[in-house]
């Protein structure tokens, strides 16, 4: 039986640490976020435990006394699963499971579980399974109880129990096969992008922390109706749609998976095919939940993922969304902090025209004025003339006896598509 068929929600306990670097309110925020993740994975939080410790205990994460208390509270509160706000080592996981006597899941596994629930397309499913198996592999050594989790719920979704019980070699084989399938997907995506480049349509990628409002903005920009919801990681698979700018040029906008603080590395690596949509874009719109109390931390987390996928050198505009949820004071402070900030509300359709203007000029900024001479008898030249008209702004068009001279503003990235090769 597949775990996903279990309809009842699990009862979860959350465990976090207040360490030297992560102070109390930081830890509370992190626990709130963990509660959101638990909810997205189908669990109700019935208990929260925060311990102050300079660093985790190497074998049980929490101190020995705290672990005993945790075990007692868990049985009293009928807890089904204990979620740790950190990644646990395989040894810690086993030790804690033994001492507490319930299923133990760490933050990474929880996020993987949500991704497994949300993955709809073949590409998404492949990527999630790869990430799960990579997470699982080092945890297989000598693991007994941890692997035969037949109860269902968090940590058992995805590859499924039968696959969880196969040996490491079969998992390696599966990882290999998945990697090859994903490589095929990646090639196909890259071919599609290449075709778009050939057609010279610029692409704009929406990125941002999960729940920032990317899909809502995507829908507003593209007049589409993709699913937006107040839950974490609703979007997994990239969506690409066409948008017409006021100057009648076209561009493609893509919406994709959201980021989160400490996004498991295995996931980022597995989602490379998806995330290449971002690193290959002409412009990245970083959608920010302006009303989030820990806005800066989230922005940093997004920048770190962008760095990891090699997208830091793509031109970027920061878009402060959810302006409707700000007080007049907060709004003023934001404008003062960054006078050029784009402040919008995707929900209330505020500031969208300004945003589109900014995108258009950002994409147009990078134009070069060219004077081109073409031979009207040459087929390839006639095609180039058509491309200049399609993608540039023609300032002068002069027909002479056997040549055509055109002065036009052309986006720099398309220069090689419109200029004749040296004769
Ligand atoms: N108040 C307010 N809420 C907004 C705004 N834009 C989006 N939201 C809400 O924020 C929540 C998340 O929106 P989504 O568009 O699904 O966010 P996302 O960034 O695509 O999230 P994931 O795909 O889950 O990573 C939804 O409940 C939206 O209604 C806004 O401008 N103002
Ligand atoms: Mg979304």
Coordinates of C-alpha atoms and ligand atoms in Angstrom, one line a residue, residues 118 207-219 227-236 255-259 287 289 291 320-325 344-350, ligand 1:
X118 CA 3.6 18.0 -5.3
X207 CA 12.2 33.5 -8.8
X208 CA 11.7 33.9 -5.1
X209 CA 11.1 32.4 -1.7
X210 CA 8.3 30.0 -1.5
X211 CA 4.9 31.7 -1.0
X212 CA 6.3 35.1 -2.2
X213 CA 3.6 35.4 -4.8
X214 CA 5.4 34.3 -8.0
X215 CA 2.5 32.3 -9.4
X216 CA 0.1 35.1 -8.6
X217 CA 2.3 37.6 -10.4
X218 CA 2.8 35.1 -13.3
X219 CA -1.0 34.9 -13.7
X227 CA -2.6 27.4 -9.2
X228 CA -1.5 29.9 -6.5
X229 CA -2.1 29.1 -2.9
X230 CA -1.1 30.0 0.6
X231 CA 0.9 26.8 1.1
X232 CA 4.6 26.1 0.7
X233 CA 6.0 24.8 -2.6
X234 CA 2.8 24.8 -4.6
X235 CA 4.7 25.2 -7.9
X236 CA 7.3 22.6 -8.8
X255 CA 7.3 30.6 -13.2
X256 CA 9.1 27.9 -11.3
X257 CA 9.8 26.2 -8.0
X258 CA 10.2 28.4 -4.9
X259 CA 13.2 28.6 -2.7
X287 CA 9.8 38.3 -6.2
X289 CA 7.2 39.0 0.1
X291 CA 5.4 41.9 4.3
X320 CA 8.6 43.8 -3.6
X321 CA 5.2 42.1 -3.7
X322 CA 2.3 42.1 -1.2
X323 CA 2.5 45.9 -0.9
X324 CA -1.2 45.8 0.1
X325 CA -0.2 44.1 3.3
X344 CA 3.7 46.0 -6.3
X345 CA 0.7 44.0 -5.3
X346 CA 0.1 41.1 -7.6
X347 CA -3.1 40.3 -5.7
X348 CA -4.5 43.9 -5.9
X349 CA -3.0 44.5 -9.4
X350 CA -1.0 47.4 -8.1
Ligands
LIG1 N1 -1.7 40.2 0.4 C1 -1.2 39.7 -0.7 N2 -1.1 38.4 -0.9 C2 -0.5 37.9 -2.0 C3 -0.1 38.8 -3.0 N3 0.4 38.0 -4.1 C4 0.3 36.7 -3.7 N4 -0.4 36.6 -2.5 C5 -0.7 35.4 -1.7 O1 0.4 34.7 -1.3 C6 0.2 33.3 -1.3 C7 1.2 32.6 -2.2 O2 1.1 33.0 -3.5 P1 1.7 32.2 -4.7 O3 1.5 33.0 -6.0 O4 1.1 30.8 -4.7 O5 3.2 32.1 -4.3 P2 4.4 31.4 -5.0 O6 5.6 32.3 -4.8 O7 4.1 31.0 -6.4 O8 4.6 30.1 -4.0 P3 5.1 28.6 -4.3 O9 4.8 28.2 -5.7 O10 4.4 27.8 -3.3 O11 6.6 28.6 -4.0 C8 -1.3 33.2 -1.9 O12 -2.1 33.0 -0.8 C9 -1.5 34.5 -2.6 O13 -2.9 34.8 -2.7 C10 -0.2 40.2 -2.8 O14 0.2 41.0 -3.6 N5 -0.7 40.6 -1.6

